[in-house]
PDB file of C-alpha atoms in Angstrom:
ATOM      1  CA  MET A 192      44.425 -44.680 223.527  1.00 89.00           C
ATOM      2  CA  ASP A 193      41.259 -44.697 221.379  1.00 92.00           C
ATOM      3  CA  PHE A 194      38.989 -46.116 224.071  1.00 93.00           C
ATOM      4  CA  ASP A 195      35.631 -45.735 222.316  1.00 91.00           C
ATOM      5  CA  GLY A 196      36.677 -46.565 218.724  1.00 91.00           C
ATOM      6  CA  ASP A 197      35.914 -43.161 217.197  1.00 91.00           C
ATOM      7  CA  GLY A 198      39.427 -42.622 215.837  1.00 92.00           C
ATOM      8  CA  ARG A 199      40.432 -40.015 218.428  1.00 94.00           C
ATOM      9  CA  SER A 200      42.732 -40.423 221.396  1.00 94.00           C
ATOM     10  CA  ASP A 201      41.074 -40.555 224.812  1.00 95.00           C
ATOM     11  CA  LEU A 202      42.335 -40.548 228.399  1.00 95.00           C
ATOM     12  CA  LEU A 203      41.730 -43.019 231.220  1.00 96.00           C
ATOM     13  CA  SER A 204      42.532 -42.354 234.864  1.00 96.00           C
ATOM     14  CA  GLY A 205      42.262 -44.180 238.143  1.00 95.00           C
ATOM     15  CA  SER A 206      41.788 -42.411 241.467  1.00 93.00           C
ATOM     16  CA  TYR A 207      42.793 -42.843 245.096  1.00 90.00           C
ATOM     17  CA  PRO A 208      39.263 -43.891 246.210  1.00 89.00           C
ATOM     18  CA  GLY A 209      39.371 -46.516 243.427  1.00 91.00           C
ATOM     19  CA  GLU A 210      36.943 -45.230 240.807  1.00 93.00           C
ATOM     20  CA  LEU A 211      37.965 -45.183 237.128  1.00 96.00           C
ATOM     21  CA  TYR A 212      37.369 -42.252 234.773  1.00 96.00           C
ATOM     22  CA  PHE A 213      37.115 -41.809 230.991  1.00 96.00           C
ATOM     23  CA  PHE A 214      37.899 -38.481 229.301  1.00 96.00           C
ATOM     24  CA  LYS A 215      36.572 -38.583 225.728  1.00 96.00           C
ATOM     25  CA  GLY A 216      38.905 -37.073 223.164  1.00 95.00           C
ATOM     26  CA  LEU A 217      37.404 -34.192 221.204  1.00 95.00           C
ATOM     27  CA  GLY A 218      40.384 -33.629 218.907  1.00 91.00           C
ATOM     28  CA  ASP A 219      42.948 -30.816 218.874  1.00 92.00           C
ATOM     29  CA  GLY A 220      44.217 -31.908 222.294  1.00 90.00           C
ATOM     30  CA  LYS A 221      40.871 -31.273 223.984  1.00 94.00           C
ATOM     31  CA  PHE A 222      38.896 -33.678 226.168  1.00 96.00           C
ATOM     32  CA  ALA A 223      35.344 -33.862 227.473  1.00 96.00           C
ATOM     33  CA  PRO A 224      34.631 -33.836 231.230  1.00 95.00           C
ATOM     34  CA  ALA A 225      35.266 -37.075 233.097  1.00 95.00           C
ATOM     35  CA  GLU A 226      32.797 -39.943 232.905  1.00 94.00           C
ATOM     36  CA  GLN A 227      32.934 -42.630 235.577  1.00 94.00           C
ATOM     37  CA  LEU A 228      33.405 -46.110 234.118  1.00 95.00           C
ATOM     38  CA  LYS A 229      30.634 -48.516 235.060  1.00 94.00           C
ATOM     39  CA  ASP A 230      30.073 -52.247 234.733  1.00 93.00           C
ATOM     40  CA  ARG A 231      27.375 -53.995 232.695  1.00 93.00           C
ATOM     41  CA  ASP A 232      24.907 -53.513 235.586  1.00 92.00           C
ATOM     42  CA  GLY A 233      25.445 -49.765 235.674  1.00 92.00           C
ATOM     43  CA  LYS A 234      27.470 -49.821 238.895  1.00 92.00           C
ATOM     44  CA  PRO A 235      30.739 -47.834 239.173  1.00 92.00           C
ATOM     45  CA  ILE A 236      33.835 -49.982 238.713  1.00 94.00           C
ATOM     46  CA  LYS A 237      35.831 -49.765 241.966  1.00 91.00           C
ATOM     47  CA  LEU A 238      38.508 -52.363 242.584  1.00 90.00           C
ATOM     48  CA  GLY A 239      40.566 -50.962 245.453  1.00 87.00           C
ATOM     49  CA  PHE A 240      42.309 -47.824 246.626  1.00 89.00           C
ATOM     50  CA  ALA A 241      44.956 -46.019 244.542  1.00 92.00           C
ATOM     51  CA  ALA A 242      43.604 -47.565 241.316  1.00 94.00           C
ATOM     52  CA  VAL A 243      45.880 -47.404 238.250  1.00 96.00           C
ATOM     53  CA  VAL A 244      44.149 -48.346 234.981  1.00 97.00           C
ATOM     54  CA  TYR A 245      45.491 -49.418 231.578  1.00 97.00           C
ATOM     55  CA  ALA A 246      43.366 -50.474 228.586  1.00 97.00           C
ATOM     56  CA  HIS A 247      44.470 -53.371 226.387  1.00 97.00           C
ATOM     57  CA  ASP A 248      42.802 -56.097 224.301  1.00 97.00           C
ATOM     58  CA  TRP A 249      43.750 -58.877 226.730  1.00 97.00           C
ATOM     59  CA  ASP A 250      41.684 -61.668 225.145  1.00 94.00           C
ATOM     60  CA  GLY A 251      42.301 -60.726 221.496  1.00 94.00           C
ATOM     61  CA  ASP A 252      38.657 -60.183 220.541  1.00 94.00           C
ATOM     62  CA  GLY A 253      39.142 -56.698 219.078  1.00 93.00           C
ATOM     63  CA  ASP A 254      37.960 -54.519 221.976  1.00 94.00           C
ATOM     64  CA  LEU A 255      39.720 -52.966 224.945  1.00 96.00           C
ATOM     65  CA  ASP A 256      39.693 -54.600 228.370  1.00 97.00           C
ATOM     66  CA  LEU A 257      40.836 -53.010 231.645  1.00 97.00           C
ATOM     67  CA  ILE A 258      43.942 -53.910 233.633  1.00 98.00           C
ATOM     68  CA  VAL A 259      43.811 -52.247 237.058  1.00 97.00           C
ATOM     69  CA  GLY A 260      46.424 -52.158 239.826  1.00 97.00           C
ATOM     70  CA  ASP A 261      45.499 -51.376 243.434  1.00 95.00           C
ATOM     71  CA  ILE A 262      47.141 -50.296 246.670  1.00 92.00           C
ATOM     72  CA  GLU A 263      47.314 -53.901 247.928  1.00 92.00           C
ATOM     73  CA  GLY A 264      49.676 -54.785 245.068  1.00 94.00           C
ATOM     74  CA  GLN A 265      47.083 -56.774 243.123  1.00 96.00           C
ATOM     75  CA  VAL A 266      46.352 -56.554 239.374  1.00 97.00           C
ATOM     76  CA  HIS A 267      42.742 -56.959 238.240  1.00 97.00           C
ATOM     77  CA  LEU A 268      41.484 -57.877 234.769  1.00 97.00           C
ATOM     78  CA  VAL A 269      38.055 -56.593 233.728  1.00 97.00           C
ATOM     79  CA  ILE A 270      36.958 -58.113 230.413  1.00 97.00           C
ATOM     80  CA  ASN A 271      34.958 -56.030 227.957  1.00 96.00           C
ATOM     81  CA  GLU A 272      31.965 -58.228 227.133  1.00 95.00           C
ATOM     82  CA  GLY A 273      30.548 -55.644 224.733  1.00 92.00           C
ATOM     83  CA  SER A 274      32.260 -54.192 221.682  1.00 92.00           C
ATOM     84  CA  LYS A 275      34.945 -51.686 220.730  1.00 91.00           C
ATOM     85  CA  THR A 276      32.445 -48.838 220.434  1.00 91.00           C
ATOM     86  CA  LYS A 277      29.991 -49.994 223.119  1.00 91.00           C
ATOM     87  CA  PRO A 278      31.971 -51.488 226.010  1.00 92.00           C
ATOM     88  CA  SER A 279      30.221 -53.562 228.663  1.00 94.00           C
ATOM     89  CA  PHE A 280      32.479 -54.624 231.522  1.00 96.00           C
ATOM     90  CA  GLY A 281      31.991 -57.828 233.470  1.00 94.00           C
ATOM     91  CA  LYS A 282      33.250 -58.975 236.847  1.00 93.00           C
ATOM     92  CA  ASP A 283      36.950 -58.566 237.591  1.00 94.00           C
ATOM     93  CA  VAL A 284      39.401 -61.412 238.152  1.00 95.00           C
ATOM     94  CA  LEU A 285      42.903 -61.242 239.609  1.00 96.00           C
ATOM     95  CA  LEU A 286      45.721 -61.808 237.146  1.00 97.00           C
ATOM     96  CA  LYS A 287      48.032 -64.691 238.039  1.00 97.00           C
ATOM     97  CA  ALA A 288      51.727 -65.327 237.510  1.00 96.00           C
ATOM     98  CA  GLY A 289      52.114 -69.072 237.412  1.00 88.00           C
ATOM     99  CA  ASN A 290      49.305 -70.392 239.586  1.00 88.00           C
ATOM    100  CA  GLU A 291      49.282 -67.584 242.137  1.00 94.00           C
ATOM    101  CA  PRO A 292      47.511 -64.208 241.953  1.00 96.00           C
ATOM    102  CA  ILE A 293      49.940 -61.334 241.582  1.00 97.00           C
ATOM    103  CA  LYS A 294      50.339 -59.467 244.882  1.00 95.00           C
ATOM    104  CA  LEU A 295      53.356 -57.215 245.279  1.00 95.00           C
ATOM    105  CA  ALA A 296      54.942 -57.260 248.716  1.00 92.00           C
ATOM    106  CA  SER A 297      55.614 -53.518 248.420  1.00 90.00           C
ATOM    107  CA  ARG A 298      52.007 -52.845 247.303  1.00 91.00           C
ATOM    108  CA  ASP A 299      50.847 -50.032 244.972  1.00 94.00           C
ATOM    109  CA  ALA A 300      50.724 -51.954 241.680  1.00 96.00           C
ATOM    110  CA  GLY A 301      51.003 -49.775 238.565  1.00 97.00           C
ATOM    111  CA  PRO A 302      50.460 -52.006 235.479  1.00 98.00           C
ATOM    112  CA  THR A 303      51.082 -51.476 231.784  1.00 98.00           C
ATOM    113  CA  VAL A 304      51.225 -53.830 228.792  1.00 98.00           C
ATOM    114  CA  ALA A 305      54.013 -54.080 226.195  1.00 97.00           C
ATOM    115  CA  ASP A 306      55.938 -56.684 224.176  1.00 97.00           C
ATOM    116  CA  TRP A 307      59.057 -56.299 226.294  1.00 95.00           C
ATOM    117  CA  ASP A 308      61.079 -59.189 224.818  1.00 93.00           C
ATOM    118  CA  GLY A 309      60.055 -58.632 221.192  1.00 93.00           C
ATOM    119  CA  ASP A 310      58.568 -62.101 220.654  1.00 94.00           C
ATOM    120  CA  GLY A 311      55.302 -60.741 219.212  1.00 95.00           C
ATOM    121  CA  LYS A 312      53.314 -61.440 222.399  1.00 97.00           C
ATOM    122  CA  PHE A 313      52.300 -58.755 224.864  1.00 97.00           C
ATOM    123  CA  ASP A 314      53.693 -58.964 228.398  1.00 98.00           C
ATOM    124  CA  LEU A 315      52.689 -57.364 231.694  1.00 98.00           C
ATOM    125  CA  LEU A 316      54.952 -54.776 233.326  1.00 98.00           C
ATOM    126  CA  VAL A 317      54.163 -53.542 236.834  1.00 98.00           C
ATOM    127  CA  GLY A 318      55.584 -50.655 238.853  1.00 96.00           C
ATOM    128  CA  THR A 319      55.772 -51.205 242.611  1.00 95.00           C
ATOM    129  CA  GLY A 320      55.315 -49.173 245.772  1.00 92.00           C
ATOM    130  CA  ALA A 321      59.024 -49.423 246.540  1.00 90.00           C
ATOM    131  CA  GLY A 322      60.013 -47.959 243.170  1.00 91.00           C
ATOM    132  CA  GLY A 323      60.756 -51.181 241.297  1.00 93.00           C
ATOM    133  CA  VAL A 324      59.535 -52.403 237.920  1.00 95.00           C
ATOM    134  CA  PHE A 325      58.731 -56.089 237.348  1.00 96.00           C
ATOM    135  CA  TRP A 326      58.288 -57.927 234.030  1.00 97.00           C
ATOM    136  CA  PHE A 327      55.794 -60.816 233.778  1.00 97.00           C
ATOM    137  CA  ARG A 328      56.552 -62.568 230.470  1.00 97.00           C
ATOM    138  CA  ASN A 329      53.627 -63.908 228.455  1.00 97.00           C
ATOM    139  CA  THR A 330      54.391 -67.594 227.876  1.00 97.00           C
ATOM    140  CA  GLY A 331      50.993 -68.219 226.299  1.00 96.00           C
ATOM    141  CA  THR A 332      49.526 -66.434 223.284  1.00 97.00           C
ATOM    142  CA  ASN A 333      47.849 -63.105 222.595  1.00 96.00           C
ATOM    143  CA  LEU A 334      44.499 -64.903 222.650  1.00 95.00           C
ATOM    144  CA  GLU A 335      45.200 -66.935 225.788  1.00 96.00           C
ATOM    145  CA  PRO A 336      47.943 -65.149 227.737  1.00 97.00           C
ATOM    146  CA  ARG A 337      49.786 -66.895 230.588  1.00 97.00           C
ATOM    147  CA  LEU A 338      52.184 -64.966 232.784  1.00 98.00           C
ATOM    148  CA  ALA A 339      55.483 -66.300 234.093  1.00 97.00           C
ATOM    149  CA  ALA A 340      57.001 -65.346 237.441  1.00 96.00           C
ATOM    150  CA  ALA A 341      58.245 -61.780 237.847  1.00 96.00           C
ATOM    151  CA  GLN A 342      61.656 -60.712 236.580  1.00 95.00           C
ATOM    152  CA  THR A 343      63.166 -57.477 237.881  1.00 94.00           C
ATOM    153  CA  LEU A 344      63.778 -54.642 235.431  1.00 93.00           C
ATOM    154  CA  ILE A 345      64.384 -51.936 238.039  1.00 92.00           C
ATOM    155  CA  PRO A 346      65.235 -53.058 241.601  1.00 91.00           C
ATOM    156  CA  GLU A 347      63.097 -51.877 244.485  1.00 89.00           C
ATOM    157  CA  GLN A 348      64.699 -49.399 246.855  1.00 79.00           C
ATOM    158  CA  GLY A 349      62.254 -49.030 249.747  1.00 59.00           C
ATOM    159  CA  GLU A 350      60.815 -45.809 251.100  1.00 50.00           C
ATOM    160  CA  ALA A 351      63.834 -44.153 252.709  1.00 52.00           C
ATOM    161  CA  PRO A 352      64.974 -40.782 251.353  1.00 52.00           C
ATOM    162  CA  ARG A 353      67.835 -41.011 248.868  1.00 56.00           C
ATOM    163  CA  ALA A 354      71.147 -40.504 250.635  1.00 58.00           C
ATOM    164  CA  ALA A 355      73.225 -37.444 249.827  1.00 56.00           C
ATOM    165  CA  GLY A 356      75.609 -38.214 246.979  1.00 59.00           C
ATOM    166  CA  ALA A 357      73.762 -41.340 245.854  1.00 63.00           C
ATOM    167  CA  ALA A 358      73.170 -41.847 242.133  1.00 66.00           C
ATOM    168  CA  PRO A 359      69.856 -40.333 240.963  1.00 67.00           C
ATOM    169  CA  ARG A 360      67.059 -42.831 240.428  1.00 73.00           C
ATOM    170  CA  SER A 361      63.282 -43.042 240.611  1.00 80.00           C
ATOM    171  CA  GLY A 362      61.537 -43.184 243.968  1.00 82.00           C
ATOM    172  CA  MET A 363      58.379 -44.727 245.396  1.00 88.00           C
ATOM    173  CA  ARG A 364      55.050 -45.710 243.759  1.00 92.00           C
ATOM    174  CA  ALA A 365      56.426 -46.312 240.265  1.00 94.00           C
ATOM    175  CA  LYS A 366      53.963 -45.667 237.425  1.00 96.00           C
ATOM    176  CA  ILE A 367      55.380 -46.764 234.084  1.00 96.00           C
ATOM    177  CA  HIS A 368      55.103 -46.498 230.317  1.00 96.00           C
ATOM    178  CA  ALA A 369      57.122 -48.531 227.797  1.00 96.00           C
ATOM    179  CA  VAL A 370      58.196 -46.655 224.644  1.00 95.00           C
ATOM    180  CA  ASP A 371      61.139 -46.642 222.232  1.00 95.00           C
ATOM    181  CA  TRP A 372      62.294 -43.221 223.439  1.00 94.00           C
ATOM    182  CA  ASN A 373      65.571 -42.995 221.498  1.00 92.00           C
ATOM    183  CA  LYS A 374      64.336 -44.828 218.374  1.00 93.00           C
ATOM    184  CA  ASP A 375      66.914 -47.623 218.562  1.00 91.00           C
ATOM    185  CA  GLY A 376      64.363 -50.419 218.119  1.00 91.00           C
ATOM    186  CA  LYS A 377      64.262 -51.339 221.830  1.00 91.00           C
ATOM    187  CA  LEU A 378      61.645 -50.412 224.396  1.00 94.00           C
ATOM    188  CA  ASP A 379      62.723 -47.995 227.130  1.00 95.00           C
ATOM    189  CA  LEU A 380      60.890 -47.099 230.341  1.00 95.00           C
ATOM    190  CA  LEU A 381      59.362 -43.847 231.519  1.00 95.00           C
ATOM    191  CA  VAL A 382      58.783 -43.999 235.274  1.00 95.00           C
ATOM    192  CA  GLY A 383      56.736 -41.518 237.288  1.00 94.00           C
ATOM    193  CA  ASP A 384      57.312 -41.538 241.027  1.00 92.00           C
ATOM    194  CA  PHE A 385      56.637 -40.089 244.475  1.00 86.00           C
ATOM    195  CA  THR A 386      60.044 -39.117 245.870  1.00 76.00           C
ATOM    196  CA  PRO A 387      61.079 -38.188 249.398  1.00 66.00           C
ATOM    197  CA  ALA A 388      64.131 -35.974 248.939  1.00 61.00           C
ATOM    198  CA  GLN A 389      67.047 -35.947 251.357  1.00 54.00           C
ATOM    199  CA  ALA A 390      65.961 -34.786 254.815  1.00 50.00           C
ATOM    200  CA  GLN A 391      67.038 -31.353 255.970  1.00 52.00           C
ATOM    201  CA  PRO A 392      70.700 -31.195 257.060  1.00 54.00           C
ATOM    202  CA  GLY A 393      71.968 -30.429 260.548  1.00 60.00           C
ATOM    203  CA  LEU A 394      70.244 -33.177 262.557  1.00 65.00           C
ATOM    204  CA  THR A 395      71.990 -34.812 265.471  1.00 73.00           C
ATOM    205  CA  GLU A 396      72.326 -38.590 265.546  1.00 77.00           C
ATOM    206  CA  GLU A 397      69.593 -38.714 268.189  1.00 81.00           C
ATOM    207  CA  GLN A 398      67.277 -36.655 265.979  1.00 74.00           C
ATOM    208  CA  LYS A 399      68.011 -38.874 262.988  1.00 72.00           C
ATOM    209  CA  ALA A 400      67.183 -41.983 265.051  1.00 78.00           C
ATOM    210  CA  ALA A 401      63.983 -40.375 266.318  1.00 77.00           C
ATOM    211  CA  GLN A 402      63.014 -39.429 262.773  1.00 74.00           C
ATOM    212  CA  ALA A 403      63.572 -42.973 261.507  1.00 75.00           C
ATOM    213  CA  GLU A 404      61.585 -44.530 264.368  1.00 80.00           C
ATOM    214  CA  LYS A 405      58.735 -42.046 263.990  1.00 79.00           C
ATOM    215  CA  ARG A 406      58.532 -42.669 260.236  1.00 76.00           C
ATOM    216  CA  LYS A 407      58.545 -46.458 260.728  1.00 80.00           C
ATOM    217  CA  SER A 408      55.669 -46.268 263.236  1.00 82.00           C
ATOM    218  CA  TRP A 409      53.734 -43.795 261.104  1.00 80.00           C
ATOM    219  CA  LEU A 410      54.074 -45.896 257.944  1.00 78.00           C
ATOM    220  CA  LYS A 411      52.763 -49.003 259.727  1.00 82.00           C
ATOM    221  CA  GLU A 412      49.737 -47.156 261.107  1.00 85.00           C
ATOM    222  CA  TYR A 413      49.122 -45.529 257.717  1.00 81.00           C
ATOM    223  CA  SER A 414      49.411 -48.885 255.926  1.00 78.00           C
ATOM    224  CA  ASP A 415      46.938 -50.504 258.315  1.00 82.00           C
ATOM    225  CA  LEU A 416      44.420 -47.734 257.637  1.00 83.00           C
ATOM    226  CA  GLN A 417      44.581 -48.384 253.871  1.00 77.00           C
ATOM    227  CA  LYS A 418      43.304 -51.946 254.240  1.00 77.00           C
ATOM    228  CA  SER A 419      39.615 -52.090 253.391  1.00 73.00           C
ATOM    229  CA  PRO A 420      37.524 -55.199 254.184  1.00 75.00           C
ATOM    230  CA  PRO A 421      35.456 -56.565 251.266  1.00 73.00           C
ATOM    231  CA  ASP A 422      32.184 -55.731 253.054  1.00 79.00           C
ATOM    232  CA  GLU A 423      33.186 -52.208 254.114  1.00 80.00           C
ATOM    233  CA  THR A 424      30.256 -49.785 254.124  1.00 84.00           C
ATOM    234  CA  LYS A 425      30.382 -46.248 252.787  1.00 80.00           C
ATOM    235  CA  GLU A 426      30.171 -44.902 256.337  1.00 85.00           C
ATOM    236  CA  ALA A 427      33.023 -47.126 257.535  1.00 85.00           C
ATOM    237  CA  ARG A 428      35.191 -46.059 254.587  1.00 81.00           C
ATOM    238  CA  GLN A 429      34.543 -42.392 255.337  1.00 83.00           C
ATOM    239  CA  ALA A 430      35.485 -42.941 258.984  1.00 87.00           C
ATOM    240  CA  ARG A 431      38.684 -44.714 257.949  1.00 86.00           C
ATOM    241  CA  MET A 432      39.610 -41.917 255.535  1.00 84.00           C
ATOM    242  CA  LYS A 433      38.995 -39.360 258.321  1.00 87.00           C
ATOM    243  CA  LYS A 434      41.353 -41.261 260.616  1.00 88.00           C
ATOM    244  CA  THR A 435      43.945 -41.295 257.812  1.00 85.00           C
ATOM    245  CA  ALA A 436      43.719 -37.513 257.398  1.00 83.00           C
ATOM    246  CA  GLU A 437      44.022 -37.023 261.171  1.00 87.00           C
ATOM    247  CA  LEU A 438      47.058 -39.324 261.264  1.00 83.00           C
ATOM    248  CA  ILE A 439      48.796 -37.362 258.485  1.00 80.00           C
ATOM    249  CA  ALA A 440      48.082 -34.078 260.282  1.00 79.00           C
ATOM    250  CA  ARG A 441      49.445 -35.428 263.593  1.00 78.00           C
ATOM    251  CA  PHE A 442      52.568 -36.737 261.878  1.00 74.00           C
ATOM    252  CA  LYS A 443      53.299 -33.422 260.170  1.00 69.00           C
ATOM    253  CA  GLU A 444      52.792 -31.461 263.384  1.00 68.00           C
ATOM    254  CA  SER A 445      54.955 -33.703 265.575  1.00 64.00           C
ATOM    255  CA  ASN A 446      57.563 -34.166 262.857  1.00 59.00           C
ATOM    256  CA  THR A 447      58.259 -30.457 262.562  1.00 54.00           C
ATOM    257  CA  GLU A 448      58.621 -30.206 266.340  1.00 46.00           C
ATOM    258  CA  VAL A 449      61.057 -33.104 266.809  1.00 45.00           C
ATOM    259  CA  THR A 450      62.724 -33.851 263.478  1.00 46.00           C
ATOM    260  CA  ALA A 451      63.212 -32.466 260.020  1.00 50.00           C
ATOM    261  CA  GLN A 452      60.623 -33.661 257.518  1.00 54.00           C
ATOM    262  CA  PRO A 453      61.713 -34.777 254.018  1.00 58.00           C
ATOM    263  CA  GLN A 454      60.459 -32.775 251.075  1.00 65.00           C
ATOM    264  CA  TYR A 455      58.323 -34.742 248.618  1.00 72.00           C
ATOM    265  CA  HIS A 456      58.411 -34.464 244.826  1.00 76.00           C
ATOM    266  CA  GLY A 457      57.002 -36.230 241.795  1.00 86.00           C
ATOM    267  CA  TYR A 458      59.438 -36.832 238.937  1.00 88.00           C
ATOM    268  CA  VAL A 459      59.374 -38.612 235.583  1.00 92.00           C
ATOM    269  CA  TRP A 460      62.517 -40.671 234.945  1.00 91.00           C
ATOM    270  CA  LEU A 461      63.830 -42.118 231.688  1.00 92.00           C
ATOM    271  CA  TYR A 462      65.509 -45.544 231.769  1.00 92.00           C
ATOM    272  CA  LEU A 463      67.149 -46.334 228.422  1.00 92.00           C
ATOM    273  CA  ARG A 464      67.344 -50.013 227.494  1.00 89.00           C
ATOM    274  CA  GLN A 465      70.902 -51.315 227.756  1.00 81.00           C
ATOM    275  CA  ASP A 466      70.454 -54.700 226.093  1.00 68.00           C
ATOM    276  CA  GLY A 467      67.967 -56.435 223.865  1.00 47.00           C
ATOM    277  CA  VAL A 468      66.130 -58.532 226.435  1.00 42.00           C
ATOM    278  CA  ALA A 469      65.153 -57.642 229.947  1.00 38.00           C
ATOM    279  CA  ARG A 470      67.050 -54.931 231.774  1.00 43.00           C
ATOM    280  CA  ALA A 471      66.611 -51.190 232.075  1.00 40.00           C
ATOM    281  CA  GLU A 472      69.177 -48.985 233.806  1.00 42.00           C
TER     282      GLU A 472
END
């Protein structure tokens, strides 16, 4: 999108540590080096791990605000209190569906904004850690949006590798974009993922059980290490990240000794709209 109002397309990116980055478009498909986005006080905007950022004029005042998903499954709104060409970002608030802040049970929120039901009002779409896509319909206006409870566009599937022979579909950590891909007047979904492929063949039943138990234990320990307290210091965060790296290394080493490790891939999937309202398949 044109983030700084100069008529050229720019890029925005989140990051695993949580910082947000702006790549200014120079034209001809070229971009300037990354600039870290900062708030009105000059401090880096950091709203949680595995930040996914999307820019949209949420309050209808003519400039771009920030919608940011995090690893806890929350979606933050950061209002631009400046202008289209000179943004100044205030304090973030959590977006709500109904009266409750959005918090995905499967974590890893990946938000985007689109008029999914074609009523002229923008809606919120969110990819989930378990590979699903949820639609939060805007029941308010484009100046004062209100989000209804989530409706499922793509069901979640969990984190298990796809079974041999199962129908192809997107995997974990869904990151989405809504676009009329086949030009039929209806929005379709592009979904990027993190996919564990089928585990290596030839395992005994005992090895399969050991693999499943090891993965369950590892995922719980890994998940616990991703939780950062609000008052976490830089030193504490570095120590936690070191423990995470050590855990991953231990898992890989023990997994190759006892069980076969799945192979991981990142794919982009196309879901063509099958009706005019609220389902992608």
